[in-house]
Amino acid sequence: MKDLVFATHNAHKLEELRAILKDFNILGLHDINCHEDIVEDGETLKDNAIIKANYVTSNYHIDCFADDTGLEVDALDGAPGVYSARYAGEGCSYQDNVNKLLEALEGVENRKARFKTVIALNLNGEQYLFEGKVEGVITKEQHGEKGFGYDPIFLPDGFDQTFAEMPMEVKNKISHRGRATQKLVEFLMKR
Ligand code: IMP
């Protein structure tokens, strides 16, 4: 099995990706002894994905992919977007972000939102980009215990369970990261 680094420290994301990319030996940053926090100071999801993938490839000389995700809320002009991780401030928790978003949308009827993921892959000296998105709405209250981040308040279109209520396999099939990863997998399989 080919080794491929997924440039993340996030155990949830590694677990999700390993379940999808079964034909690869997916290594996390810990597995290559990279304990730094890579600074994600890009202005777009694409910039940040490239920053992370290039950091690993240039410092560790290994094939790697990195993703960056944002939640875009229409009524907030696309916020939190690229700032989704630190929406409620530097060092905030997932719950802080959820609370802040629910407050920002108090009394707001248009709750349309989407998750977007961009993946940058560095393979054999070339760079490739893949994008996935999922449309949905922000619920008025939290539902479910699974997943992470904004999952308890994101209801994907066509479903009656939030991401935090559905089994991980179902979320993986329809999620932003699942779809972007599917494109990555199809690409890798063709090679
Ligand atoms: P990252 O770029 O994947 O680290 O995502 C940035 C932020 O978006 C995370 O800190 C989470 O708050 C949120 N996020 C990313 N993916 C998901 C998801 O699948 N469900 C819920 N929130 C997510």
XYZ file of N, CA and C and ligand atoms in Angstrom:
596
model
N 0.832 -1.211 0.000
C 0.000 0.000 0.000
C 0.862 1.254 0.000
N 0.449 2.223 -0.811
C 1.258 3.439 -0.904
C 1.015 4.340 0.308
N 2.119 4.873 0.847
C 2.014 5.858 1.938
C 1.622 7.211 1.361
N 0.705 7.859 2.024
C 0.314 9.203 1.610
C 0.028 9.981 2.895
N 0.670 11.142 3.020
C 0.455 11.933 4.231
C -0.793 12.801 4.071
N -1.646 12.795 5.057
C -2.751 13.750 5.126
C -2.306 14.792 6.155
N -2.082 16.025 5.692
C -1.488 17.065 6.542
C -2.501 17.584 7.562
N -2.759 16.778 8.582
C -3.673 17.213 9.635
C -3.263 16.622 10.982
N -3.598 17.342 12.046
C -3.436 16.828 13.413
C -4.779 16.351 13.945
N -5.834 16.560 13.147
C -7.192 16.319 13.618
C -7.556 14.826 13.508
N -7.717 14.183 14.667
C -7.966 12.739 14.693
C -9.307 12.383 14.042
N -10.310 13.251 14.180
C -11.619 12.997 13.549
C -11.465 12.918 12.039
N -10.716 13.882 11.491
C -10.561 13.949 10.044
C -9.756 12.758 9.521
N -8.720 12.384 10.268
C -7.919 11.223 9.864
C -8.780 9.968 9.827
N -9.619 9.823 10.854
C -10.490 8.649 10.942
C -11.454 8.628 9.750
N -12.032 9.786 9.446
C -12.954 9.870 8.305
C -12.237 9.507 7.006
N -11.055 10.081 6.818
C -10.325 9.873 5.566
C -9.835 8.444 5.405
N -9.424 7.832 6.514
C -8.963 6.430 6.428
C -10.120 5.523 6.022
N -11.321 5.864 6.480
C -12.501 5.052 6.133
C -12.811 5.173 4.637
N -12.499 6.321 4.049
C -12.802 6.526 2.629
C -11.669 5.999 1.743
N -10.435 6.333 2.102
C -9.265 5.987 1.270
C -8.646 4.670 1.739
N -9.407 3.590 1.564
C -8.983 2.307 2.155
C -7.770 1.695 1.452
N -7.513 2.107 0.206
C -6.416 1.486 -0.537
C -5.065 2.160 -0.311
N -5.031 3.138 0.582
C -3.770 3.832 0.861
C -3.456 3.753 2.337
N -2.175 3.805 2.638
C -1.758 3.881 4.029
C -1.669 5.360 4.391
N -2.737 5.874 4.973
C -2.804 7.308 5.251
C -2.080 7.618 6.564
N -1.077 8.474 6.466
C -0.311 8.884 7.650
C -0.742 10.287 8.050
N -0.843 10.520 9.335
C -1.107 11.875 9.822
C 0.202 12.594 10.088
N 0.127 13.860 10.461
C 1.353 14.622 10.740
C 2.129 14.005 11.904
N 1.399 13.474 12.883
C 2.060 12.815 14.018
C 2.939 11.656 13.552
N 2.419 10.902 12.581
C 3.137 9.709 12.105
C 4.460 10.054 11.431
N 4.609 11.288 10.941
C 5.897 11.665 10.329
C 6.677 12.599 11.272
N 6.237 12.601 12.540
C 6.907 13.421 13.562
C 6.887 14.904 13.263
N 5.803 15.345 12.662
C 5.627 16.784 12.438
C 4.651 17.274 13.493
N 5.166 18.009 14.459
C 4.310 18.446 15.567
C 4.031 19.943 15.524
N 4.529 20.598 14.473
C 4.287 22.040 14.351
C 2.836 22.321 13.988
N 2.382 23.521 14.346
C 1.100 23.996 13.861
C 1.382 24.804 12.607
N 1.013 24.298 11.461
C 1.297 25.007 10.213
C 0.392 26.239 10.158
N 1.003 27.390 9.947
C 0.221 28.641 9.976
C -0.630 28.749 8.711
N -1.934 28.829 8.912
C -2.862 28.917 7.774
C -3.296 30.368 7.625
N -2.463 31.160 6.937
C -2.786 32.587 6.846
C -3.214 32.997 5.434
N -3.690 32.035 4.650
C -4.182 32.350 3.312
C -5.522 33.064 3.375
N -5.888 33.687 2.236
C -7.171 34.412 2.203
C -8.307 33.559 1.672
N -7.960 32.395 1.127
C -9.002 31.503 0.605
C -8.719 30.080 1.088
N -9.732 29.225 0.938
C -9.565 27.815 1.304
C -8.458 27.201 0.453
N -8.457 27.576 -0.836
C -7.446 27.036 -1.756
C -6.036 27.429 -1.294
N -5.847 28.700 -0.940
C -4.518 29.158 -0.465
C -4.069 28.312 0.727
N -4.973 28.118 1.684
C -4.600 27.392 2.905
C -4.277 25.925 2.636
N -5.039 25.297 1.750
C -4.764 23.894 1.421
C -3.370 23.783 0.790
N -3.056 24.729 -0.089
C -1.739 24.708 -0.756
C -0.611 24.976 0.249
N -0.828 25.931 1.157
C 0.198 26.247 2.173
C 0.558 24.984 2.963
N -0.475 24.244 3.393
C -0.233 23.060 4.236
C 0.450 21.934 3.445
N -0.049 21.693 2.229
C 0.545 20.596 1.433
C 2.002 20.922 1.096
N 2.253 22.191 0.735
C 3.624 22.566 0.364
C 4.565 22.516 1.567
N 4.054 22.841 2.736
C 4.880 22.792 3.948
C 5.417 21.370 4.157
N 4.525 20.405 4.057
C 4.933 19.017 4.297
C 5.875 18.537 3.196
N 5.524 18.811 1.957
C 6.362 18.318 0.858
C 7.751 18.932 0.899
N 7.832 20.247 1.187
C 9.175 20.844 1.159
C 9.996 20.496 2.397
N 9.361 20.267 3.542
C 10.134 19.946 4.747
C 10.371 18.458 4.956
N 9.452 17.615 4.458
C 9.565 16.176 4.739
C 9.783 15.336 3.474
N 9.719 16.000 2.306
C 9.994 15.323 1.024
C 9.157 14.062 0.865
N 7.859 14.232 1.014
C 6.959 13.084 0.932
C 5.665 13.528 0.252
N 5.042 12.624 -0.514
C 3.769 12.954 -1.160
C 2.712 13.211 -0.094
N 1.876 14.174 -0.378
C 1.009 14.662 0.681
C -0.226 15.344 0.112
N -1.319 15.278 0.853
C -2.442 16.152 0.512
C -2.907 16.867 1.764
N -3.525 18.021 1.552
C -4.008 18.835 2.666
C -5.367 19.385 2.276
N -6.227 19.554 3.249
C -7.532 20.122 2.925
C -7.794 21.361 3.764
N -8.670 22.184 3.257
C -9.146 23.295 4.069
C -10.638 23.418 3.822
N -11.373 23.638 4.899
C -12.826 23.653 4.825
C -13.371 24.933 5.414
N -14.467 25.405 4.841
C -15.156 26.554 5.415
C -16.654 26.360 5.322
N -17.348 26.966 6.259
C -18.806 26.968 6.248
C -19.248 28.360 5.812
N -19.976 28.434 4.692
C -20.441 29.726 4.178
C -21.926 29.880 4.473
N -22.275 30.930 5.176
C -23.680 31.172 5.508
C -24.159 32.370 4.691
N -25.226 32.158 3.895
C -25.681 33.207 2.969
C -26.051 34.493 3.699
N -26.793 34.373 4.802
C -27.271 35.571 5.507
C -26.118 36.352 6.148
N -24.944 35.734 6.229
C -23.767 36.405 6.813
C -22.732 36.711 5.729
N -23.207 36.824 4.491
C -22.323 37.134 3.361
C -21.148 36.169 3.244
N -21.416 34.899 3.515
C -20.366 33.887 3.340
C -19.515 33.622 4.573
N -19.719 34.383 5.662
C -18.990 34.107 6.913
C -19.576 32.827 7.530
N -18.809 32.115 8.358
C -17.418 32.349 8.744
C -16.388 31.978 7.677
N -16.766 31.209 6.650
C -15.865 30.942 5.531
C -14.491 30.445 5.946
N -13.470 31.134 5.430
C -12.088 30.692 5.682
C -11.725 30.818 7.178
N -12.543 31.558 7.930
C -12.287 31.732 9.373
C -13.110 30.781 10.242
N -13.657 29.708 9.647
C -14.575 28.820 10.378
C -13.984 28.246 11.663
N -12.690 27.905 11.645
C -12.085 27.281 12.824
C -12.000 28.250 13.999
N -11.775 29.537 13.695
C -11.574 30.513 14.794
C -12.620 31.612 14.752
N -13.837 31.242 14.358
C -14.938 32.209 14.232
C -15.178 32.945 15.560
N -15.158 32.208 16.672
C -15.433 32.827 17.986
C -14.146 33.323 18.650
N -13.048 33.370 17.908
C -11.793 33.892 18.459
C -10.717 32.827 18.517
N -9.471 33.288 18.579
C -8.310 32.391 18.617
C -8.457 31.437 19.816
N -8.223 30.157 19.603
C -8.268 29.185 20.696
C -9.672 28.804 21.152
N -10.683 29.172 20.396
C -12.068 28.872 20.807
C -12.386 27.396 20.582
N -13.461 26.935 21.228
C -13.870 25.534 21.076
C -14.911 25.425 19.965
N -15.184 24.175 19.557
C -16.248 23.953 18.566
C -17.562 24.529 19.096
N -17.800 24.313 20.404
C -19.062 24.779 20.994
C -19.140 26.315 20.969
N -18.016 26.998 21.195
C -18.011 28.475 21.114
C -18.445 28.921 19.725
N -17.924 28.240 18.702
C -18.267 28.607 17.317
C -19.747 28.372 17.034
N -20.250 27.242 17.519
C -21.670 26.922 17.317
C -22.533 27.989 18.000
N -22.185 28.333 19.231
C -22.957 29.349 19.962
C -22.939 30.680 19.228
N -21.771 31.066 18.744
C -21.666 32.355 18.061
C -22.509 32.373 16.785
N -22.481 31.268 16.060
C -23.251 31.219 14.813
C -24.750 31.236 15.108
N -25.180 30.496 16.118
C -26.615 30.499 16.464
C -27.055 31.904 16.882
N -26.186 32.590 17.607
C -26.513 33.976 18.023
C -26.592 34.898 16.810
N -25.628 34.766 15.913
C -25.599 35.639 14.727
C -26.841 35.435 13.863
N -27.431 34.230 13.940
C -28.595 33.929 13.090
C -29.917 33.997 13.859
N -29.870 34.526 15.082
C -31.104 34.618 15.865
C -32.116 35.504 15.133
N -33.304 34.992 14.923
C -34.354 35.752 14.247
C -34.189 35.826 12.733
N -33.153 35.182 12.192
C -32.922 35.233 10.741
C -33.619 34.039 10.081
N -34.430 34.323 9.074
C -35.183 33.244 8.413
C -34.350 32.513 7.359
N -33.549 33.271 6.579
C -32.719 32.615 5.551
C -31.528 31.932 6.216
N -31.601 30.600 6.321
C -30.557 29.870 7.051
C -29.725 29.007 6.096
N -29.786 29.355 4.803
C -29.041 28.567 3.808
C -27.520 28.683 4.028
N -26.851 27.550 3.883
C -25.394 27.520 4.115
C -24.795 26.353 3.342
N -23.507 26.377 3.181
C -22.831 25.234 2.559
C -21.437 25.066 3.152
N -21.035 23.807 3.221
C -19.644 23.496 3.552
C -18.894 23.337 2.238
N -17.689 23.893 2.188
C -16.821 23.704 1.018
C -15.471 23.187 1.487
N -14.942 22.249 0.745
C -13.591 21.739 1.026
C -12.743 21.842 -0.229
N -11.534 22.313 -0.069
C -10.551 22.260 -1.153
C -9.412 21.355 -0.696
N -9.028 20.436 -1.564
C -7.880 19.564 -1.279
C -6.768 19.892 -2.267
N -5.568 20.068 -1.742
C -4.377 20.226 -2.591
C -3.550 18.956 -2.442
N -3.204 18.355 -3.569
C -2.398 17.123 -3.563
C -1.058 17.390 -4.228
N 0.014 17.079 -3.522
C 1.348 17.132 -4.118
C 1.790 15.703 -4.383
N 1.928 15.368 -5.669
C 2.268 13.990 -6.031
C 3.319 14.000 -7.125
N 4.416 13.354 -6.859
C 5.498 13.237 -7.858
C 5.858 14.574 -8.495
N 5.940 15.604 -7.679
C 6.400 16.904 -8.174
C 5.329 17.763 -8.832
N 4.096 17.259 -8.903
C 3.001 18.044 -9.494
C 1.982 18.369 -8.401
N 1.190 19.434 -8.669
C 0.141 19.787 -7.704
C -1.232 19.713 -8.373
N -2.202 19.145 -7.664
C -3.566 18.983 -8.184
C -4.550 19.480 -7.130
N -5.690 20.051 -7.604
C -6.691 20.587 -6.673
C -8.037 19.907 -6.882
N -8.774 19.687 -5.795
C -10.090 19.046 -5.853
C -11.022 19.810 -4.923
N -12.299 19.963 -5.349
C -13.236 20.711 -4.507
C -14.508 19.905 -4.276
N -15.071 20.009 -3.087
C -16.358 19.365 -2.804
C -17.214 20.307 -1.993
N -18.543 20.233 -2.207
C -19.408 21.062 -1.358
C -20.721 20.350 -1.070
N -21.358 20.786 0.006
C -22.678 20.258 0.356
C -23.546 21.426 0.819
N -24.758 21.486 0.216
C -25.687 22.572 0.554
C -26.577 22.133 1.714
N -27.018 23.086 2.510
C -27.915 22.748 3.611
C -28.416 23.991 4.316
N -28.913 23.796 5.535
C -29.360 24.934 6.355
C -28.796 24.804 7.763
N -28.691 25.968 8.423
C -28.282 25.983 9.830
C -29.553 25.864 10.672
N -29.598 24.833 11.521
C -30.782 24.610 12.351
C -30.861 25.683 13.451
N -32.023 25.739 14.108
C -32.160 26.741 15.175
C -31.607 26.226 16.494
N -31.556 24.888 16.620
C -30.997 24.279 17.832
C -30.027 23.166 17.456
N -29.230 22.755 18.433
C -28.282 21.676 18.174
C -28.976 20.317 18.252
N -28.575 19.418 17.336
C -29.114 18.053 17.357
C -27.979 17.084 17.092
N -27.821 16.081 17.976
C -26.851 15.008 17.741
C -25.536 15.225 18.455
N -24.841 14.112 18.605
C -23.594 14.093 19.396
C -22.397 13.667 18.562
N -22.649 13.180 17.364
C -21.520 12.639 16.579
C -20.765 13.778 15.894
N -19.662 13.377 15.214
C -18.940 14.333 14.385
C -18.213 15.390 15.190
N -18.086 16.571 14.619
C -17.325 17.644 15.261
C -17.725 18.975 14.636
N -17.124 20.024 15.129
C -17.327 21.352 14.526
C -18.793 21.774 14.524
N -19.255 22.204 13.365
C -20.623 22.716 13.230
C -21.634 21.595 12.945
N -21.214 20.336 13.035
C -22.099 19.216 12.690
C -23.470 19.258 13.370
N -23.567 19.614 14.669
C -24.887 19.568 15.329
C -25.879 20.607 14.811
N -25.413 21.576 14.027
C -26.355 22.594 13.535
C -26.392 22.650 12.003
N -25.814 21.651 11.344
C -25.861 21.639 9.872
C -26.768 20.514 9.395
N -27.866 20.908 8.727
C -28.828 19.949 8.176
C -28.664 19.942 6.658
N -28.089 18.868 6.105
C -27.870 18.851 4.654
C -29.198 18.753 3.901
N -29.310 19.405 2.751
C -30.537 19.365 1.945
C -30.912 17.916 1.622
N -32.220 17.604 1.767
C -32.707 16.265 1.421
C -32.622 15.261 2.552
N -32.173 15.696 3.732
C -32.043 14.787 4.879
C -32.805 15.358 6.077
N -33.196 14.474 7.012
C -33.882 14.988 8.199
C -33.040 14.804 9.462
N -31.748 14.557 9.248
C -30.817 14.465 10.379
C -29.647 15.415 10.144
N -29.185 16.041 11.219
C -27.985 16.869 11.085
C -26.774 15.952 10.880
N -25.652 16.545 10.496
C -24.421 15.761 10.359
C -24.065 15.063 11.672
N -24.444 15.659 12.805
C -24.083 15.073 14.100
C -25.012 13.936 14.503
N -26.119 13.755 13.756
C -27.055 12.660 14.063
C -26.832 11.462 13.148
N -26.245 11.689 11.955
C -26.137 10.583 11.007
C -24.890 9.740 11.255
N -24.958 8.445 10.885
C -23.758 7.613 10.992
C -22.637 8.195 10.132
N -21.391 7.983 10.557
C -20.249 8.571 9.854
C -20.215 8.165 8.375
N -20.622 6.919 8.075
C -20.576 6.447 6.678
C -21.525 7.266 5.812
N -22.674 7.649 6.383
C -23.647 8.428 5.603
C -23.099 9.836 5.392
N -22.579 10.434 6.460
C -21.992 11.778 6.332
C -20.863 11.763 5.296
N -20.003 10.764 5.365
C -18.856 10.698 4.446
C -19.271 10.662 2.977
N -20.425 10.032 2.703
C -20.874 9.904 1.310
C -21.294 11.243 0.730
N -21.884 12.092 1.566
C -22.487 13.319 1.019
C -21.753 14.581 1.430
N -20.785 14.452 2.322
C -20.180 15.668 2.872
C -19.229 16.339 1.877
N -18.993 17.624 2.106
C -17.988 18.415 1.409
C -16.664 17.673 1.302
N -16.149 17.203 2.454
C -14.843 16.534 2.449
C -14.943 15.183 1.748
N -16.087 14.479 1.969
C -16.305 13.193 1.302
C -16.285 13.360 -0.206
N -16.961 14.415 -0.688
C -17.037 14.620 -2.143
C -15.686 15.039 -2.715
N -14.999 15.931 -2.020
C -13.666 16.339 -2.497
C -12.735 15.132 -2.463
N -12.863 14.316 -1.420
C -12.002 13.146 -1.287
C -12.302 12.127 -2.377
N -13.603 11.992 -2.702
C -13.995 11.079 -3.777
C -13.288 11.453 -5.080
N -13.225 12.780 -5.339
C -12.523 13.235 -6.548
C -11.030 12.897 -6.469
N -10.468 13.081 -5.283
C -9.057 12.743 -5.066
C -8.834 11.245 -5.312
N -9.731 10.420 -4.768
C -9.599 8.966 -4.902
C -9.699 8.551 -6.368
N -10.716 9.087 -7.077
C -10.872 8.738 -8.494
C -9.615 9.082 -9.268
N -9.049 10.250 -8.952
C -7.824 10.688 -9.613
C -6.677 9.717 -9.308
N -6.528 9.362 -8.041
C -5.410 8.487 -7.647
C -5.567 7.088 -8.244
N -6.809 6.623 -8.360
C -7.064 5.275 -8.888
C -6.715 5.187 -10.380
N -6.898 6.308 -11.095
C -6.636 6.306 -12.540
C -5.140 6.251 -12.839
N -4.326 6.551 -11.848
C -2.884 6.654 -12.123
C -2.141 5.342 -11.932
P -10.603 22.545 8.518
O -10.047 23.417 7.472
O -11.026 21.205 7.981
O -9.767 22.437 9.743
O -11.995 23.164 8.961
C -12.101 24.448 9.518
C -13.255 24.440 10.501
O -14.478 24.157 9.800
C -13.165 23.373 11.588
O -12.469 23.846 12.703
C -14.609 23.129 11.925
O -15.077 24.103 12.821
C -15.291 23.330 10.595
N -15.482 22.034 9.914
C -14.677 21.453 8.996
N -15.166 20.279 8.584
C -16.318 20.112 9.263
C -17.290 19.062 9.272
O -17.216 18.037 8.585
N -18.328 19.263 10.094
C -18.478 20.367 10.877
N -17.591 21.338 10.923
C -16.523 21.220 10.109
